[in-house]
C-alpha positions as a Markdown table, in Angstrom:
| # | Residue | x | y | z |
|---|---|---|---|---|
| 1 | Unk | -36.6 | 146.4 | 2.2 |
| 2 | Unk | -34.2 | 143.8 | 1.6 |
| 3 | Unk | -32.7 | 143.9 | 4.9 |
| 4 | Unk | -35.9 | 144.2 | 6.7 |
| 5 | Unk | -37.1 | 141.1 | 4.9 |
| 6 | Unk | -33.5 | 139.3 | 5.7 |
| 7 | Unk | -34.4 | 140.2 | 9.6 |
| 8 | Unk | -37.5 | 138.7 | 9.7 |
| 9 | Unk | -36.4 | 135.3 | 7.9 |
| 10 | Unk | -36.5 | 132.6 | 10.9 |
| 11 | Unk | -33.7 | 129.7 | 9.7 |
| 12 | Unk | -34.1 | 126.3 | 11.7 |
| 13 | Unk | -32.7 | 122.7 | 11.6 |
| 14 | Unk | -35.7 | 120.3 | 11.9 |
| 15 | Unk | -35.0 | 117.4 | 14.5 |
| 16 | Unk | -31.7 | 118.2 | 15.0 |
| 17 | Unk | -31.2 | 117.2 | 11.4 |
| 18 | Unk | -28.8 | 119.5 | 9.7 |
| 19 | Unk | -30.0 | 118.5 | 6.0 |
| 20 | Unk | -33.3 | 119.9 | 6.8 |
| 21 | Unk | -34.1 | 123.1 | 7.3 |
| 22 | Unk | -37.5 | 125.0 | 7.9 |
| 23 | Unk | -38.2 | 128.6 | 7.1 |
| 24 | Unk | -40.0 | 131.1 | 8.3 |
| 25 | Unk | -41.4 | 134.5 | 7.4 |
| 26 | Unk | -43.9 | 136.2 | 8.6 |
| 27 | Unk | -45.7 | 139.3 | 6.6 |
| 28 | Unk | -49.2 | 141.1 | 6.4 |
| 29 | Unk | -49.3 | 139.5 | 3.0 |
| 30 | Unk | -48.5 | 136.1 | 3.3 |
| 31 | Unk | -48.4 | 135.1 | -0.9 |
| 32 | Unk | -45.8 | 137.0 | -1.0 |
| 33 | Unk | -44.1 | 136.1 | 1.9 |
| 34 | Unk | -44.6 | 132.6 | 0.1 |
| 35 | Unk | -43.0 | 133.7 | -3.4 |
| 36 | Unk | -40.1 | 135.1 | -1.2 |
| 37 | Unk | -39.3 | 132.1 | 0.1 |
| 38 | Unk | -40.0 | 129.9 | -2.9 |
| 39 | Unk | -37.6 | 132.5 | -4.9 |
| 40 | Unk | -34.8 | 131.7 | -1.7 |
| 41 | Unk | -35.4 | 127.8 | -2.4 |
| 42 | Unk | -34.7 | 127.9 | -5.6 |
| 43 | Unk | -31.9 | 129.7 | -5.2 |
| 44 | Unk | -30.6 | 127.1 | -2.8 |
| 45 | Unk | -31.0 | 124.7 | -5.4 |
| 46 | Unk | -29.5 | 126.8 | -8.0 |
| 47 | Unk | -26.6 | 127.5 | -5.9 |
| 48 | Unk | -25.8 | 123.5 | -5.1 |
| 49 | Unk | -26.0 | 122.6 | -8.8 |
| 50 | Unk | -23.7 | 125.4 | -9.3 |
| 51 | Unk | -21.6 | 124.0 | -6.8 |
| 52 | Unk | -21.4 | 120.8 | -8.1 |
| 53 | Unk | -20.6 | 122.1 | -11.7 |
| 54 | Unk | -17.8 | 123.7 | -10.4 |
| 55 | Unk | -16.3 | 120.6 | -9.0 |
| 56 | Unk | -16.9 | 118.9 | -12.4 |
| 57 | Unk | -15.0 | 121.8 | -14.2 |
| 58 | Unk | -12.4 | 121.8 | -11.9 |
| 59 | Unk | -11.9 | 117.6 | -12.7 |
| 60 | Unk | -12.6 | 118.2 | -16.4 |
| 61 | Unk | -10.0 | 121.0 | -16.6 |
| 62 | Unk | -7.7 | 118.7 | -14.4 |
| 63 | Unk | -8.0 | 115.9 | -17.0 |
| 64 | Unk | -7.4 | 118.1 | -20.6 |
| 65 | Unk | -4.5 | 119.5 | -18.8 |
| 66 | Unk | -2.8 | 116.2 | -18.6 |
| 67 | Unk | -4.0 | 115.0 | -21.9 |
| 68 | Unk | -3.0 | 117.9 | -23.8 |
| 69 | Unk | 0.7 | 117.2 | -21.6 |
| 70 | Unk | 0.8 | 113.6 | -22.8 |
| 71 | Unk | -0.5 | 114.4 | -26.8 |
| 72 | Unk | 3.0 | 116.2 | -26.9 |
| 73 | Unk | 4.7 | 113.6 | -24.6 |
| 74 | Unk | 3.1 | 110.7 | -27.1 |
| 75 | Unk | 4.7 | 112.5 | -30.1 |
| 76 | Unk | 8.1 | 112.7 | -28.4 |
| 77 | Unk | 8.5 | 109.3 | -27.8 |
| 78 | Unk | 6.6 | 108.0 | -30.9 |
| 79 | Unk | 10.1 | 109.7 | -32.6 |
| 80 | Unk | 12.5 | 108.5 | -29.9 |
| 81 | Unk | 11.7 | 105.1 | -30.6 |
| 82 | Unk | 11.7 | 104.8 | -34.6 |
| 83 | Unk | 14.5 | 107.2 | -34.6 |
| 84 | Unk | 16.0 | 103.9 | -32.6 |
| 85 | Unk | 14.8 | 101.6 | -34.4 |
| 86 | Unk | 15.7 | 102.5 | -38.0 |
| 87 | Unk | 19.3 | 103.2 | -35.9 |
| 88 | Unk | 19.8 | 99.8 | -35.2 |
| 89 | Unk | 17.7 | 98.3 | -37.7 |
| 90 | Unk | 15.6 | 96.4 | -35.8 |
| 91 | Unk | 12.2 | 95.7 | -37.0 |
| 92 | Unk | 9.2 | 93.6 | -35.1 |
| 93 | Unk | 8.0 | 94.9 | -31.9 |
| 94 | Unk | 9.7 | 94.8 | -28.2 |
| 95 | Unk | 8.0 | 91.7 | -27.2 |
| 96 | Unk | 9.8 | 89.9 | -29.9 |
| 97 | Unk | 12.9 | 90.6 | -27.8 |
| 98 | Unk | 12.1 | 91.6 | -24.2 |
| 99 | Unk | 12.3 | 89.3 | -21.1 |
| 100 | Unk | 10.7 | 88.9 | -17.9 |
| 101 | Unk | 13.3 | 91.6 | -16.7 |
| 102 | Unk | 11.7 | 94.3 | -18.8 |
| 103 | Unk | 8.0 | 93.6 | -17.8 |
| 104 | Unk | 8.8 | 94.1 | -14.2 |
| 105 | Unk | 10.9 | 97.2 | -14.3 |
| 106 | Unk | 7.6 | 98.6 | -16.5 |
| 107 | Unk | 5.4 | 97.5 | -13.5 |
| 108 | Unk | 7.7 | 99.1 | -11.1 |
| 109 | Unk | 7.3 | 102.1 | -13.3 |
| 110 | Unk | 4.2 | 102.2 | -13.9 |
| 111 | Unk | 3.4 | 101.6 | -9.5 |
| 112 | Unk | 5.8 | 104.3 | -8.7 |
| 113 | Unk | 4.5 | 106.8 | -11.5 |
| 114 | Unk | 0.9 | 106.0 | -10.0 |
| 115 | Unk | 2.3 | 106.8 | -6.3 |
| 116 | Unk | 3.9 | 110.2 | -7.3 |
| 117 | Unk | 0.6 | 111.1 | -9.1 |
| 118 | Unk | -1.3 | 110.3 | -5.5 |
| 119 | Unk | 1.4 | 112.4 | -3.6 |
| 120 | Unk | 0.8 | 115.3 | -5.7 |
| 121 | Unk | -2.7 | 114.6 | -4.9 |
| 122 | Unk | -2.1 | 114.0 | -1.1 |
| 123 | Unk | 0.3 | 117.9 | -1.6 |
| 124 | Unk | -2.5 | 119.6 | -3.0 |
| 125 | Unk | -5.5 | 118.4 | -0.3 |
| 126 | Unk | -2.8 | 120.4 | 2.7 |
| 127 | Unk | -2.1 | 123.4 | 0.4 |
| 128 | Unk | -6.1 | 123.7 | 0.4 |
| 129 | Unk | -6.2 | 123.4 | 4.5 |
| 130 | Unk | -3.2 | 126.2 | 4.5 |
| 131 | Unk | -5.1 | 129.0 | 5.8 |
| 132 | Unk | -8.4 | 129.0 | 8.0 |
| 133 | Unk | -10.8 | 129.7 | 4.9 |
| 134 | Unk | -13.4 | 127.4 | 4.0 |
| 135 | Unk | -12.6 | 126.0 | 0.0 |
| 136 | Unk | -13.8 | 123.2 | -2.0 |
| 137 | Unk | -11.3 | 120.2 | -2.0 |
| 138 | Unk | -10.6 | 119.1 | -5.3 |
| 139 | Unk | -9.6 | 114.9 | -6.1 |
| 140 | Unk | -9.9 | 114.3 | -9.5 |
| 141 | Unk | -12.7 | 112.0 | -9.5 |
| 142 | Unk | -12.3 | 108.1 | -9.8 |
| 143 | Unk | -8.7 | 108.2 | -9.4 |
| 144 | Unk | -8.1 | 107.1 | -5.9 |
| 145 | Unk | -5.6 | 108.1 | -3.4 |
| 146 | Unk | -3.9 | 105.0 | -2.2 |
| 147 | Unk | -6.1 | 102.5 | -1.1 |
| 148 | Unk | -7.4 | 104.7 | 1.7 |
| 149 | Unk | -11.3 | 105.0 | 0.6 |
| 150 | Unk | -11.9 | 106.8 | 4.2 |
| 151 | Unk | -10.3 | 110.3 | 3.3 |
| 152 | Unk | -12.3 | 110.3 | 0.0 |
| 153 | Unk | -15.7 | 110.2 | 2.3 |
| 154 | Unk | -14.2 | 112.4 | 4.4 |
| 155 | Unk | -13.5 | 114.6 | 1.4 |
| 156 | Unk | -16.9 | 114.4 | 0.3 |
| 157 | Unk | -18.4 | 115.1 | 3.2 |
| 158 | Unk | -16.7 | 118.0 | 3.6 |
| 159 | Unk | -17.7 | 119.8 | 0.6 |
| 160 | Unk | -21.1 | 118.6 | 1.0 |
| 161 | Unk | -21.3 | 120.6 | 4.2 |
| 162 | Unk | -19.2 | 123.6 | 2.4 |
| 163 | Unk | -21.6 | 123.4 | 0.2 |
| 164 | Unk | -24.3 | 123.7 | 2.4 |
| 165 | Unk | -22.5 | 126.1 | 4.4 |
| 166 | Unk | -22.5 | 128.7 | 1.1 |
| 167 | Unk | -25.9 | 128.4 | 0.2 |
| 168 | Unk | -26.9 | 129.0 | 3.8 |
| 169 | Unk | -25.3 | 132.7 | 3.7 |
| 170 | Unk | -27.2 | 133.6 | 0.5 |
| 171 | Unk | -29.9 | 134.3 | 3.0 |
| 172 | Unk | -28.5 | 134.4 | 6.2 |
| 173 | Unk | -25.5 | 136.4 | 8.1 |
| 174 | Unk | -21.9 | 134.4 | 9.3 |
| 175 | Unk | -23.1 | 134.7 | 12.8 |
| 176 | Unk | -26.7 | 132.6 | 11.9 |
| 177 | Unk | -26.6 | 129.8 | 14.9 |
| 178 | Unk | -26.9 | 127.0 | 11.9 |
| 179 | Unk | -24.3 | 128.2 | 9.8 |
| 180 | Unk | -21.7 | 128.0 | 13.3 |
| 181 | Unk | -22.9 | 124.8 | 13.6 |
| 182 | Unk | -21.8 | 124.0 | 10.1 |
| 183 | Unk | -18.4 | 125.7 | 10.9 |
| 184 | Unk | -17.8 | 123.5 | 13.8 |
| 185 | Unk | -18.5 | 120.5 | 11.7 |
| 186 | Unk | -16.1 | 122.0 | 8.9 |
| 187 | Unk | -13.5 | 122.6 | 11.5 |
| 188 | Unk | -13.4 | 119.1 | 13.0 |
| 189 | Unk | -13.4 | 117.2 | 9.7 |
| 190 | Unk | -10.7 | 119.5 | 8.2 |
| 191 | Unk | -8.9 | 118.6 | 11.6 |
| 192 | Unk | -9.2 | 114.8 | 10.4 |
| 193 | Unk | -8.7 | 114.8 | 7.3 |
| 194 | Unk | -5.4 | 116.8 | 7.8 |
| 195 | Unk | -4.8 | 113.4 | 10.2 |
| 196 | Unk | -5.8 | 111.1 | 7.9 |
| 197 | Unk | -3.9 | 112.6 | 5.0 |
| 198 | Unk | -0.6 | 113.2 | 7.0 |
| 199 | Unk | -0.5 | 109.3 | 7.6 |
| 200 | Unk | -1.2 | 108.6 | 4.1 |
| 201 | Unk | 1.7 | 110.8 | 2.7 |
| 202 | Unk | 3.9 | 108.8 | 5.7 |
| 203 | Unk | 2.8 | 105.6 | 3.9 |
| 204 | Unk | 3.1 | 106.6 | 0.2 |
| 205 | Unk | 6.7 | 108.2 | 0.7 |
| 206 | Unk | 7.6 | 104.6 | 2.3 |
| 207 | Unk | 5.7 | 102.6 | -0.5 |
| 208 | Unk | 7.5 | 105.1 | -3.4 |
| 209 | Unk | 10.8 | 104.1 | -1.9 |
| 210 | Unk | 10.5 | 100.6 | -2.0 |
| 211 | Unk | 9.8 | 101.0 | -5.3 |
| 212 | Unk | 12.8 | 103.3 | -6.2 |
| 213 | Unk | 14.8 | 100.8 | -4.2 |
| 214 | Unk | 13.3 | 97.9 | -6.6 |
| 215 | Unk | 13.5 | 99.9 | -10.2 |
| 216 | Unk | 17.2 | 100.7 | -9.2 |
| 217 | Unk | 17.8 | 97.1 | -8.9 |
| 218 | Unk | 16.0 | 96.3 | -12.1 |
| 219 | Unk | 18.2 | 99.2 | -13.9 |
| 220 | Unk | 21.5 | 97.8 | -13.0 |
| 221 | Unk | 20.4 | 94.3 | -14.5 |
| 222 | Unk | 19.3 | 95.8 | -17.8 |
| 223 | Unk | 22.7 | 97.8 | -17.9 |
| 224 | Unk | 24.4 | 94.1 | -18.7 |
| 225 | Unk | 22.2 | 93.9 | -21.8 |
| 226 | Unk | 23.7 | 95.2 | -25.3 |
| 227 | Unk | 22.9 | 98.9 | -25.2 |
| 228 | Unk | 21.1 | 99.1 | -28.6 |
| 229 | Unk | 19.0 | 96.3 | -27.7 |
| 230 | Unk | 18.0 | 97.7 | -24.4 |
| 231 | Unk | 17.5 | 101.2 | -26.0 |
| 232 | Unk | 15.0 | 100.0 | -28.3 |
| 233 | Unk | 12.9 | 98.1 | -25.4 |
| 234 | Unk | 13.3 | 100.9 | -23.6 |
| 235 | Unk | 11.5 | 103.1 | -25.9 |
| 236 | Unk | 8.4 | 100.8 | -26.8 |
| 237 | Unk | 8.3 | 100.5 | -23.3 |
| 238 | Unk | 8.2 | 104.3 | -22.4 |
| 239 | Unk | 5.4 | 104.4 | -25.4 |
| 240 | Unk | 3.0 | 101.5 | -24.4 |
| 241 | Unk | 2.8 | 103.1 | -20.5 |
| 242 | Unk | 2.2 | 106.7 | -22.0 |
| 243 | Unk | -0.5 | 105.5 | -24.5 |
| 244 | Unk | -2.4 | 103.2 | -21.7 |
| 245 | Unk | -2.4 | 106.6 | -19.6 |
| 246 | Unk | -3.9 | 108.7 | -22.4 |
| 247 | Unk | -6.8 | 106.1 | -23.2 |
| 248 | Unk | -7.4 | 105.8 | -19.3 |
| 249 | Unk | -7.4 | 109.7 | -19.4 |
| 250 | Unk | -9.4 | 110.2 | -22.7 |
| 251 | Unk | -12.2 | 107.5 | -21.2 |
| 252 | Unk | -12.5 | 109.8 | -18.2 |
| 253 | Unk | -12.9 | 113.1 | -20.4 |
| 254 | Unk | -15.6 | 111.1 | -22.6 |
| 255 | Unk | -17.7 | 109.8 | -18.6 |
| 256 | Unk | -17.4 | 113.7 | -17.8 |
| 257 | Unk | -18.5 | 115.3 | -21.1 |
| 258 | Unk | -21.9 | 113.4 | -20.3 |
């Protein structure tokens, strides 16, 4: 009965406008050919939200991952740096002692630690475009790759359409005219994103070295200070950056909880 019903469902784009669609099914009793096709809109919905939970999940998963990474990191370096500091027996903290020197090598850190993070990013968008399967793209949401706002609306796009795509086959077979169409579309923007990620990595490997070029620099003027001075900046350095990361990660766990 299923099938029969599946056969008789007519699936088409309205005005060429593939957000749209109109359905059709004809039957001797026509309230329920109207419950049948109210029961398939609401699974469409049903299936979209779904969809879109799953994206959430996967950033909200990304984000306690890291969090739960830099608790134990936090700790670590919370004992590095009074273990240095009752060592040396310096009290106050590091900006009572640091120079100009210090502050940029912690901006160059911070920049390059920030560029690795978007590589990582930038590895896992091509791992997903490995194969010829369709799959959700994950970017953790509101941390932006690069400056390049073009491959996140590419991005989005794409899964918009995926998502589309998915909900589509609940009713309809692979080889449904509108769900090719949505393959084709699929197709070319993986084709473009894989362009338009390819020259970001390019660019983010040259802007990472420039940086590695610059921090070793930095690292060979803070070798003439006296080493226990330059361990204990060193450490409420390494501190500050890890605890401005876990309040920018926690503030993001907090917007996605909502």
């Amino acid at each position: 009965v299923a099938r029969d019903y599946a056969n008789r469902l007519q699936i088409q784009t309205v005005g060429g406008n593939q957000q749209v669609l109109k359905l059709t099914l004809v039957d001797q009793a026509p309230e329920k050919a109207q419950a049948i096709l109210a029961s398939l809109v609401n699974a469409y919905d049903d299936a979209g939200i779904a969809e879109k939970n799953k994206v959430a999940d996967n950033q909200l998963k990304f984000i306690e991952e890291r969090i739960d990474s830099l608790t134990m990191e936090l700790s670590e370096v919370e004992i590095d740096f009074e273990q240095i500091r009752m060592a040396g027996g310096i009290n106050g903290e590091a900006d009572n002692i640091s120079s100009k020197i210090f502050k940029d090598l912690e901006d160059f850190r911070s920049e390059k630690e920030q560029r690795i993070f978007q590589l990582e990013v930038i590895k896992s968008i091509q791992s997903s475009f490995s194969d010829t399967s369709y799959e959700l793209i994950f970017v953790p949401g509101s941390l932006n790759i690069g400056e390049d706002f073009t491959l996140s609306s590419l991005i989005s796009e794409y899964n918009k359409i995926l998502t589309e795509r998915e909900t589509l086959l609940i009713s309809a077979k692979e080889a449904n005219p509108n769900v090719r169409v949505l393959e084709r579309q699929l197709d070319f923007l993986k084709n473009t994103i894989s362009e338009n990620v390819q020259f970001l990595k390019q660019n983010l490997d040259k802007q990472l070295q420039l940086i590695l070029d610059k921090e070793s620099e930095l690292e060979k003027r803070i070798y003439k200070i006296p080493a226990q001075k330059r361990q204990f900046i060193e450490a409420q350095r390494q501190r500050e950056i890890k605890e401005t990361l876990y309040l920018f990660l926690l503030q993001k766990d907090q917007i996605l909880h909502f």
